[in-house]
PDB file of C-alpha atoms in Angstrom:
ATOM      1  CA  UNK A   1      -0.053   0.032  -0.002  1.00 45.00           C
ATOM      2  CA  UNK A   2       1.024   3.620  -0.519  1.00 50.00           C
ATOM      3  CA  UNK A   3       1.755   5.396   2.571  1.00 52.00           C
ATOM      4  CA  UNK A   4      -0.816   8.134   3.104  1.00 53.00           C
ATOM      5  CA  UNK A   5       0.603  11.676   2.698  1.00 51.00           C
ATOM      6  CA  UNK A   6       0.849  13.491   5.822  1.00 49.00           C
ATOM      7  CA  UNK A   7      -0.425  16.563   3.694  1.00 50.00           C
ATOM      8  CA  UNK A   8      -3.475  14.973   2.390  1.00 52.00           C
ATOM      9  CA  UNK A   9      -6.436  17.015   2.741  1.00 52.00           C
ATOM     10  CA  UNK A  10      -8.962  15.118   4.914  1.00 52.00           C
ATOM     11  CA  UNK A  11     -12.368  14.550   3.780  1.00 49.00           C
ATOM     12  CA  UNK A  12     -15.668  14.404   5.900  1.00 49.00           C
ATOM     13  CA  UNK A  13     -15.337  10.688   5.821  1.00 50.00           C
ATOM     14  CA  UNK A  14     -11.815  10.580   7.121  1.00 50.00           C
ATOM     15  CA  UNK A  15     -12.339  12.975  10.167  1.00 52.00           C
ATOM     16  CA  UNK A  16     -12.922  10.846  13.069  1.00 55.00           C
ATOM     17  CA  UNK A  17     -16.507  11.406  14.796  1.00 53.00           C
ATOM     18  CA  UNK A  18     -14.723  11.881  18.198  1.00 56.00           C
ATOM     19  CA  UNK A  19     -12.448  14.767  17.182  1.00 57.00           C
ATOM     20  CA  UNK A  20     -11.814  16.821  20.038  1.00 67.00           C
ATOM     21  CA  UNK A  21     -12.760  20.428  20.344  1.00 80.00           C
ATOM     22  CA  UNK A  22      -8.893  21.211  20.693  1.00 80.00           C
ATOM     23  CA  UNK A  23      -8.252  19.740  17.347  1.00 81.00           C
ATOM     24  CA  UNK A  24     -11.145  21.746  15.999  1.00 83.00           C
ATOM     25  CA  UNK A  25      -9.772  24.907  17.385  1.00 82.00           C
ATOM     26  CA  UNK A  26      -6.368  24.041  16.074  1.00 85.00           C
ATOM     27  CA  UNK A  27      -7.962  23.470  12.507  1.00 86.00           C
ATOM     28  CA  UNK A  28      -9.789  26.740  12.587  1.00 84.00           C
ATOM     29  CA  UNK A  29      -6.622  28.571  13.964  1.00 85.00           C
ATOM     30  CA  UNK A  30      -4.477  27.131  10.963  1.00 87.00           C
ATOM     31  CA  UNK A  31      -7.142  27.997   8.411  1.00 89.00           C
ATOM     32  CA  UNK A  32      -7.239  31.415   9.881  1.00 87.00           C
ATOM     33  CA  UNK A  33      -3.388  31.832   9.606  1.00 88.00           C
ATOM     34  CA  UNK A  34      -3.260  30.503   6.011  1.00 91.00           C
ATOM     35  CA  UNK A  35      -6.184  32.931   5.021  1.00 91.00           C
ATOM     36  CA  UNK A  36      -4.062  35.954   6.458  1.00 90.00           C
ATOM     37  CA  UNK A  37      -0.604  34.470   4.880  1.00 92.00           C
ATOM     38  CA  UNK A  38      -2.568  34.464   1.550  1.00 93.00           C
ATOM     39  CA  UNK A  39      -3.878  37.862   1.909  1.00 90.00           C
ATOM     40  CA  UNK A  40      -0.384  39.235   2.914  1.00 91.00           C
ATOM     41  CA  UNK A  41       1.010  37.314  -0.277  1.00 90.00           C
ATOM     42  CA  UNK A  42      -1.738  38.871  -2.593  1.00 91.00           C
ATOM     43  CA  UNK A  43      -1.015  42.273  -1.385  1.00 89.00           C
ATOM     44  CA  UNK A  44       2.691  41.622  -1.721  1.00 89.00           C
ATOM     45  CA  UNK A  45       2.116  40.344  -5.232  1.00 89.00           C
ATOM     46  CA  UNK A  46      -0.036  43.284  -6.087  1.00 87.00           C
ATOM     47  CA  UNK A  47       2.596  45.644  -4.967  1.00 88.00           C
ATOM     48  CA  UNK A  48       5.424  43.714  -6.971  1.00 88.00           C
ATOM     49  CA  UNK A  49       3.314  43.941 -10.307  1.00 86.00           C
ATOM     50  CA  UNK A  50       2.667  47.638  -9.777  1.00 84.00           C
ATOM     51  CA  UNK A  51       6.503  48.217  -9.343  1.00 86.00           C
ATOM     52  CA  UNK A  52       7.183  46.093 -12.167  1.00 86.00           C
ATOM     53  CA  UNK A  53       4.541  47.941 -14.456  1.00 82.00           C
ATOM     54  CA  UNK A  54       5.935  51.407 -13.304  1.00 83.00           C
ATOM     55  CA  UNK A  55       9.698  50.027 -14.196  1.00 87.00           C
ATOM     56  CA  UNK A  56       8.417  48.939 -17.594  1.00 82.00           C
ATOM     57  CA  UNK A  57       6.786  52.242 -18.283  1.00 80.00           C
ATOM     58  CA  UNK A  58      10.036  54.118 -17.205  1.00 83.00           C
ATOM     59  CA  UNK A  59      12.114  51.542 -19.485  1.00 84.00           C
ATOM     60  CA  UNK A  60       9.723  52.506 -22.437  1.00 80.00           C
ATOM     61  CA  UNK A  61      10.041  56.293 -21.606  1.00 79.00           C
ATOM     62  CA  UNK A  62      13.945  55.866 -21.751  1.00 80.00           C
ATOM     63  CA  UNK A  63      13.915  54.269 -25.152  1.00 85.00           C
ATOM     64  CA  UNK A  64      14.193  50.556 -24.110  1.00 85.00           C
ATOM     65  CA  UNK A  65      12.558  48.216 -26.445  1.00 87.00           C
ATOM     66  CA  UNK A  66       9.489  46.408 -25.366  1.00 85.00           C
ATOM     67  CA  UNK A  67      11.219  43.108 -26.555  1.00 88.00           C
ATOM     68  CA  UNK A  68      14.081  43.848 -24.234  1.00 89.00           C
ATOM     69  CA  UNK A  69      11.647  44.694 -21.426  1.00 87.00           C
ATOM     70  CA  UNK A  70       9.722  41.609 -21.867  1.00 89.00           C
ATOM     71  CA  UNK A  71      12.600  39.156 -21.860  1.00 90.00           C
ATOM     72  CA  UNK A  72      14.113  40.709 -18.766  1.00 91.00           C
ATOM     73  CA  UNK A  73      10.834  40.744 -16.977  1.00 90.00           C
ATOM     74  CA  UNK A  74       9.620  37.131 -18.260  1.00 90.00           C
ATOM     75  CA  UNK A  75       6.812  38.455 -20.056  1.00 88.00           C
ATOM     76  CA  UNK A  76       5.486  38.453 -23.529  1.00 88.00           C
ATOM     77  CA  UNK A  77       5.757  41.368 -25.837  1.00 87.00           C
ATOM     78  CA  UNK A  78       2.166  41.448 -26.138  1.00 89.00           C
ATOM     79  CA  UNK A  79       1.859  41.864 -22.231  1.00 87.00           C
ATOM     80  CA  UNK A  80       4.495  44.616 -22.041  1.00 86.00           C
ATOM     81  CA  UNK A  81       2.542  46.569 -24.922  1.00 86.00           C
ATOM     82  CA  UNK A  82      -0.700  46.059 -23.021  1.00 85.00           C
ATOM     83  CA  UNK A  83       0.759  47.441 -19.938  1.00 82.00           C
ATOM     84  CA  UNK A  84       1.810  50.547 -21.915  1.00 81.00           C
ATOM     85  CA  UNK A  85      -1.602  50.675 -23.555  1.00 76.00           C
ATOM     86  CA  UNK A  86      -3.257  50.554 -20.203  1.00 75.00           C
ATOM     87  CA  UNK A  87      -1.205  53.347 -18.710  1.00 75.00           C
ATOM     88  CA  UNK A  88      -1.834  55.699 -21.652  1.00 71.00           C
ATOM     89  CA  UNK A  89      -5.639  55.148 -21.538  1.00 69.00           C
ATOM     90  CA  UNK A  90      -5.783  55.759 -17.764  1.00 72.00           C
ATOM     91  CA  UNK A  91      -3.536  58.826 -18.195  1.00 74.00           C
ATOM     92  CA  UNK A  92      -5.682  59.942 -21.030  1.00 75.00           C
ATOM     93  CA  UNK A  93      -9.002  59.406 -18.929  1.00 80.00           C
ATOM     94  CA  UNK A  94      -7.456  61.516 -16.123  1.00 84.00           C
ATOM     95  CA  UNK A  95      -6.297  64.372 -18.370  1.00 85.00           C
ATOM     96  CA  UNK A  96      -9.790  64.422 -20.069  1.00 86.00           C
ATOM     97  CA  UNK A  97     -11.555  64.365 -16.693  1.00 88.00           C
ATOM     98  CA  UNK A  98      -9.624  67.226 -15.282  1.00 89.00           C
ATOM     99  CA  UNK A  99      -9.991  69.249 -18.462  1.00 91.00           C
ATOM    100  CA  UNK A 100     -13.774  68.861 -18.430  1.00 91.00           C
ATOM    101  CA  UNK A 101     -14.138  69.795 -14.773  1.00 91.00           C
ATOM    102  CA  UNK A 102     -12.272  72.928 -15.633  1.00 92.00           C
ATOM    103  CA  UNK A 103     -14.622  73.672 -18.553  1.00 93.00           C
ATOM    104  CA  UNK A 104     -17.602  73.059 -16.454  1.00 92.00           C
ATOM    105  CA  UNK A 105     -16.118  75.490 -13.918  1.00 92.00           C
ATOM    106  CA  UNK A 106     -15.706  78.354 -16.590  1.00 91.00           C
ATOM    107  CA  UNK A 107     -17.924  81.300 -16.556  1.00 91.00           C
ATOM    108  CA  UNK A 108     -19.711  82.041 -18.624  1.00 91.00           C
ATOM    109  CA  UNK A 109     -20.742  78.643 -19.551  1.00 92.00           C
ATOM    110  CA  UNK A 110     -19.150  77.437 -22.780  1.00 94.00           C
ATOM    111  CA  UNK A 111     -18.726  74.229 -24.874  1.00 96.00           C
ATOM    112  CA  UNK A 112     -15.803  73.001 -26.936  1.00 95.00           C
ATOM    113  CA  UNK A 113     -15.342  70.433 -29.738  1.00 94.00           C
ATOM    114  CA  UNK A 114     -13.817  66.949 -29.568  1.00 91.00           C
ATOM    115  CA  UNK A 115     -10.788  68.262 -31.847  1.00 91.00           C
ATOM    116  CA  UNK A 116     -10.039  71.087 -29.651  1.00 92.00           C
ATOM    117  CA  UNK A 117      -9.960  69.224 -26.363  1.00 92.00           C
ATOM    118  CA  UNK A 118      -7.812  66.729 -27.961  1.00 89.00           C
ATOM    119  CA  UNK A 119      -5.328  69.029 -28.910  1.00 89.00           C
ATOM    120  CA  UNK A 120      -5.584  70.823 -25.450  1.00 89.00           C
ATOM    121  CA  UNK A 121      -4.975  67.817 -23.611  1.00 86.00           C
ATOM    122  CA  UNK A 122      -2.397  66.259 -25.706  1.00 84.00           C
ATOM    123  CA  UNK A 123      -4.532  63.359 -27.182  1.00 79.00           C
ATOM    124  CA  UNK A 124      -3.853  62.278 -30.748  1.00 72.00           C
ATOM    125  CA  UNK A 125      -7.196  62.638 -32.163  1.00 78.00           C
ATOM    126  CA  UNK A 126     -10.917  63.737 -31.630  1.00 81.00           C
ATOM    127  CA  UNK A 127     -11.894  59.955 -31.782  1.00 80.00           C
ATOM    128  CA  UNK A 128      -9.387  59.286 -28.778  1.00 76.00           C
ATOM    129  CA  UNK A 129     -11.339  61.989 -26.744  1.00 80.00           C
ATOM    130  CA  UNK A 130     -14.772  60.622 -27.679  1.00 80.00           C
ATOM    131  CA  UNK A 131     -13.534  57.054 -26.768  1.00 76.00           C
ATOM    132  CA  UNK A 132     -12.287  58.556 -23.346  1.00 74.00           C
ATOM    133  CA  UNK A 133     -15.350  60.193 -22.559  1.00 76.00           C
ATOM    134  CA  UNK A 134     -17.557  57.254 -23.159  1.00 74.00           C
ATOM    135  CA  UNK A 135     -15.704  55.051 -20.872  1.00 71.00           C
ATOM    136  CA  UNK A 136     -14.636  57.674 -18.136  1.00 75.00           C
ATOM    137  CA  UNK A 137     -16.356  57.327 -14.844  1.00 76.00           C
ATOM    138  CA  UNK A 138     -14.988  60.742 -13.945  1.00 77.00           C
ATOM    139  CA  UNK A 139     -16.967  62.666 -16.452  1.00 82.00           C
ATOM    140  CA  UNK A 140     -20.881  62.703 -16.183  1.00 84.00           C
ATOM    141  CA  UNK A 141     -23.121  62.780 -19.294  1.00 82.00           C
ATOM    142  CA  UNK A 142     -24.274  66.299 -18.346  1.00 85.00           C
ATOM    143  CA  UNK A 143     -20.581  67.414 -18.444  1.00 88.00           C
ATOM    144  CA  UNK A 144     -19.702  65.396 -21.583  1.00 88.00           C
ATOM    145  CA  UNK A 145     -22.613  67.087 -23.363  1.00 90.00           C
ATOM    146  CA  UNK A 146     -20.476  70.322 -23.433  1.00 93.00           C
ATOM    147  CA  UNK A 147     -18.129  68.477 -26.185  1.00 93.00           C
ATOM    148  CA  UNK A 148     -19.403  68.954 -29.634  1.00 94.00           C
ATOM    149  CA  UNK A 149     -18.834  67.658 -33.002  1.00 92.00           C
ATOM    150  CA  UNK A 150     -17.263  69.878 -35.315  1.00 91.00           C
ATOM    151  CA  UNK A 151     -19.540  68.720 -38.211  1.00 92.00           C
ATOM    152  CA  UNK A 152     -22.486  70.237 -36.507  1.00 95.00           C
ATOM    153  CA  UNK A 153     -21.268  73.666 -37.210  1.00 95.00           C
ATOM    154  CA  UNK A 154     -23.408  75.800 -39.362  1.00 94.00           C
ATOM    155  CA  UNK A 155     -22.108  79.188 -40.516  1.00 93.00           C
ATOM    156  CA  UNK A 156     -25.577  79.801 -42.040  1.00 90.00           C
ATOM    157  CA  UNK A 157     -27.206  79.487 -38.522  1.00 91.00           C
ATOM    158  CA  UNK A 158     -24.568  80.950 -36.603  1.00 93.00           C
ATOM    159  CA  UNK A 159     -23.598  78.001 -34.343  1.00 95.00           C
ATOM    160  CA  UNK A 160     -23.523  74.347 -33.668  1.00 96.00           C
ATOM    161  CA  UNK A 161     -26.769  72.316 -34.550  1.00 95.00           C
ATOM    162  CA  UNK A 162     -27.775  70.055 -31.730  1.00 94.00           C
ATOM    163  CA  UNK A 163     -29.612  66.967 -32.934  1.00 91.00           C
ATOM    164  CA  UNK A 164     -32.808  66.392 -30.963  1.00 85.00           C
ATOM    165  CA  UNK A 165     -31.784  62.694 -30.486  1.00 82.00           C
ATOM    166  CA  UNK A 166     -28.427  60.752 -30.758  1.00 81.00           C
ATOM    167  CA  UNK A 167     -28.635  57.019 -31.082  1.00 77.00           C
ATOM    168  CA  UNK A 168     -25.060  56.773 -29.625  1.00 72.00           C
ATOM    169  CA  UNK A 169     -25.670  59.155 -26.569  1.00 73.00           C
ATOM    170  CA  UNK A 170     -24.852  57.386 -23.378  1.00 65.00           C
ATOM    171  CA  UNK A 171     -26.808  58.450 -20.202  1.00 62.00           C
ATOM    172  CA  UNK A 172     -25.699  57.386 -16.780  1.00 58.00           C
ATOM    173  CA  UNK A 173     -27.880  55.771 -14.170  1.00 56.00           C
ATOM    174  CA  UNK A 174     -31.347  57.441 -13.483  1.00 62.00           C
ATOM    175  CA  UNK A 175     -30.266  60.571 -15.516  1.00 66.00           C
ATOM    176  CA  UNK A 176     -31.727  59.926 -18.929  1.00 75.00           C
ATOM    177  CA  UNK A 177     -31.534  63.377 -20.181  1.00 83.00           C
ATOM    178  CA  UNK A 178     -30.314  63.847 -23.927  1.00 87.00           C
ATOM    179  CA  UNK A 179     -27.522  66.057 -24.832  1.00 89.00           C
ATOM    180  CA  UNK A 180     -30.010  68.831 -26.000  1.00 92.00           C
ATOM    181  CA  UNK A 181     -31.909  68.616 -22.683  1.00 91.00           C
ATOM    182  CA  UNK A 182     -28.435  68.999 -20.748  1.00 90.00           C
ATOM    183  CA  UNK A 183     -27.565  71.977 -22.953  1.00 93.00           C
ATOM    184  CA  UNK A 184     -30.871  73.699 -22.422  1.00 93.00           C
ATOM    185  CA  UNK A 185     -30.365  73.190 -18.682  1.00 91.00           C
ATOM    186  CA  UNK A 186     -27.114  75.289 -18.883  1.00 91.00           C
ATOM    187  CA  UNK A 187     -28.729  77.953 -21.149  1.00 92.00           C
ATOM    188  CA  UNK A 188     -26.156  77.129 -23.863  1.00 95.00           C
ATOM    189  CA  UNK A 189     -28.670  76.653 -26.920  1.00 94.00           C
ATOM    190  CA  UNK A 190     -30.984  78.887 -28.478  1.00 94.00           C
ATOM    191  CA  UNK A 191     -33.807  78.015 -30.880  1.00 93.00           C
ATOM    192  CA  UNK A 192     -33.923  79.176 -34.419  1.00 90.00           C
ATOM    193  CA  UNK A 193     -35.667  78.368 -37.655  1.00 85.00           C
ATOM    194  CA  UNK A 194     -33.721  75.998 -40.048  1.00 79.00           C
ATOM    195  CA  UNK A 195     -34.591  74.593 -43.563  1.00 79.00           C
ATOM    196  CA  UNK A 196     -36.899  72.148 -41.993  1.00 81.00           C
ATOM    197  CA  UNK A 197     -38.331  73.762 -39.095  1.00 83.00           C
ATOM    198  CA  UNK A 198     -37.307  74.824 -35.518  1.00 88.00           C
ATOM    199  CA  UNK A 199     -33.852  73.759 -34.352  1.00 92.00           C
ATOM    200  CA  UNK A 200     -31.540  74.230 -31.451  1.00 95.00           C
ATOM    201  CA  UNK A 201     -28.180  75.918 -31.964  1.00 96.00           C
ATOM    202  CA  UNK A 202     -25.171  76.635 -29.680  1.00 96.00           C
ATOM    203  CA  UNK A 203     -24.095  80.079 -30.829  1.00 96.00           C
ATOM    204  CA  UNK A 204     -20.455  80.275 -32.262  1.00 96.00           C
ATOM    205  CA  UNK A 205     -19.452  82.577 -29.423  1.00 94.00           C
ATOM    206  CA  UNK A 206     -20.395  80.080 -26.679  1.00 95.00           C
ATOM    207  CA  UNK A 207     -18.101  77.165 -28.348  1.00 96.00           C
ATOM    208  CA  UNK A 208     -14.297  77.391 -27.845  1.00 95.00           C
ATOM    209  CA  UNK A 209     -13.178  75.440 -30.938  1.00 94.00           C
ATOM    210  CA  UNK A 210      -9.678  76.696 -30.869  1.00 93.00           C
ATOM    211  CA  UNK A 211      -7.278  74.721 -28.894  1.00 91.00           C
ATOM    212  CA  UNK A 212      -4.844  77.605 -28.126  1.00 92.00           C
ATOM    213  CA  UNK A 213      -7.882  79.405 -26.560  1.00 93.00           C
ATOM    214  CA  UNK A 214      -9.105  76.306 -24.956  1.00 93.00           C
ATOM    215  CA  UNK A 215      -5.795  75.399 -23.236  1.00 92.00           C
ATOM    216  CA  UNK A 216      -5.301  78.104 -20.585  1.00 91.00           C
ATOM    217  CA  UNK A 217      -9.095  77.358 -19.526  1.00 90.00           C
ATOM    218  CA  UNK A 218      -8.612  73.538 -19.388  1.00 88.00           C
ATOM    219  CA  UNK A 219      -4.965  73.481 -17.986  1.00 81.00           C
ATOM    220  CA  UNK A 220      -5.391  76.228 -15.272  1.00 57.00           C
TER     221      UNK A 220
END
C-alpha cells in the first residue's frame, strides 16, 4: 500500500467522529493563519506587479524596446504593450476628466469640440477623446454634453446644430437626459428656424473650438 501523505486534505469521511474540540480549534486557527498569509501574499504580489509595471513604463520612456523589457521581466511582448496601452488610456482619462471639470467651472458657460479638447490635453485625435469620454467614470453625461462635433457647425445658422436625439448618446444611471436637454439646462442653446423647421443651436461665441484659446481654461 502506498503510505498516506501527511499533507493529504481530509474529507468528511476521514475525520473521526470523536475529534476533540482542541483539534477543531487548532484546525480553525491554522485556516485563519493560512487565510492571513494568503492575503498578505496577494497584497505583496500586487505591490510587486505595480512596481514592475512602473519600471516597464520608465524603461519605455527611456527608449528601451518592448522586446528587451519583456525578456528581462519574463513577460511576452504583447503583455508589455498591454501595460503601456493601459497606462496611456488611464492617463488620457485623467487628463480629459480634469479638463472637463475646468471647462464646466468656467464662467460664462461654454462648450468645446472634440478636436479642440484633444489638442488641449495632448491626445492624438478627436476619436481618442470621444472614446475616453464614453468610458470615463470621472465625467458625467451632463458634463460630456459640453463637447460637440465639429461637423455640427453651421455658419448659415451662426452656431452648432444640436440634434434632438443621438442613438450613440450614453446616459448614466437614472439621469436619462439627452445632450440637448443637458445644454438647455445650462442655457447654452437657442432656438432658431432651419430649413426643416425649428432647431436648437449653440451660438459660435459659446463654443471654444480653438485649442489655443481652450488650453488656458482647461489647464489652469
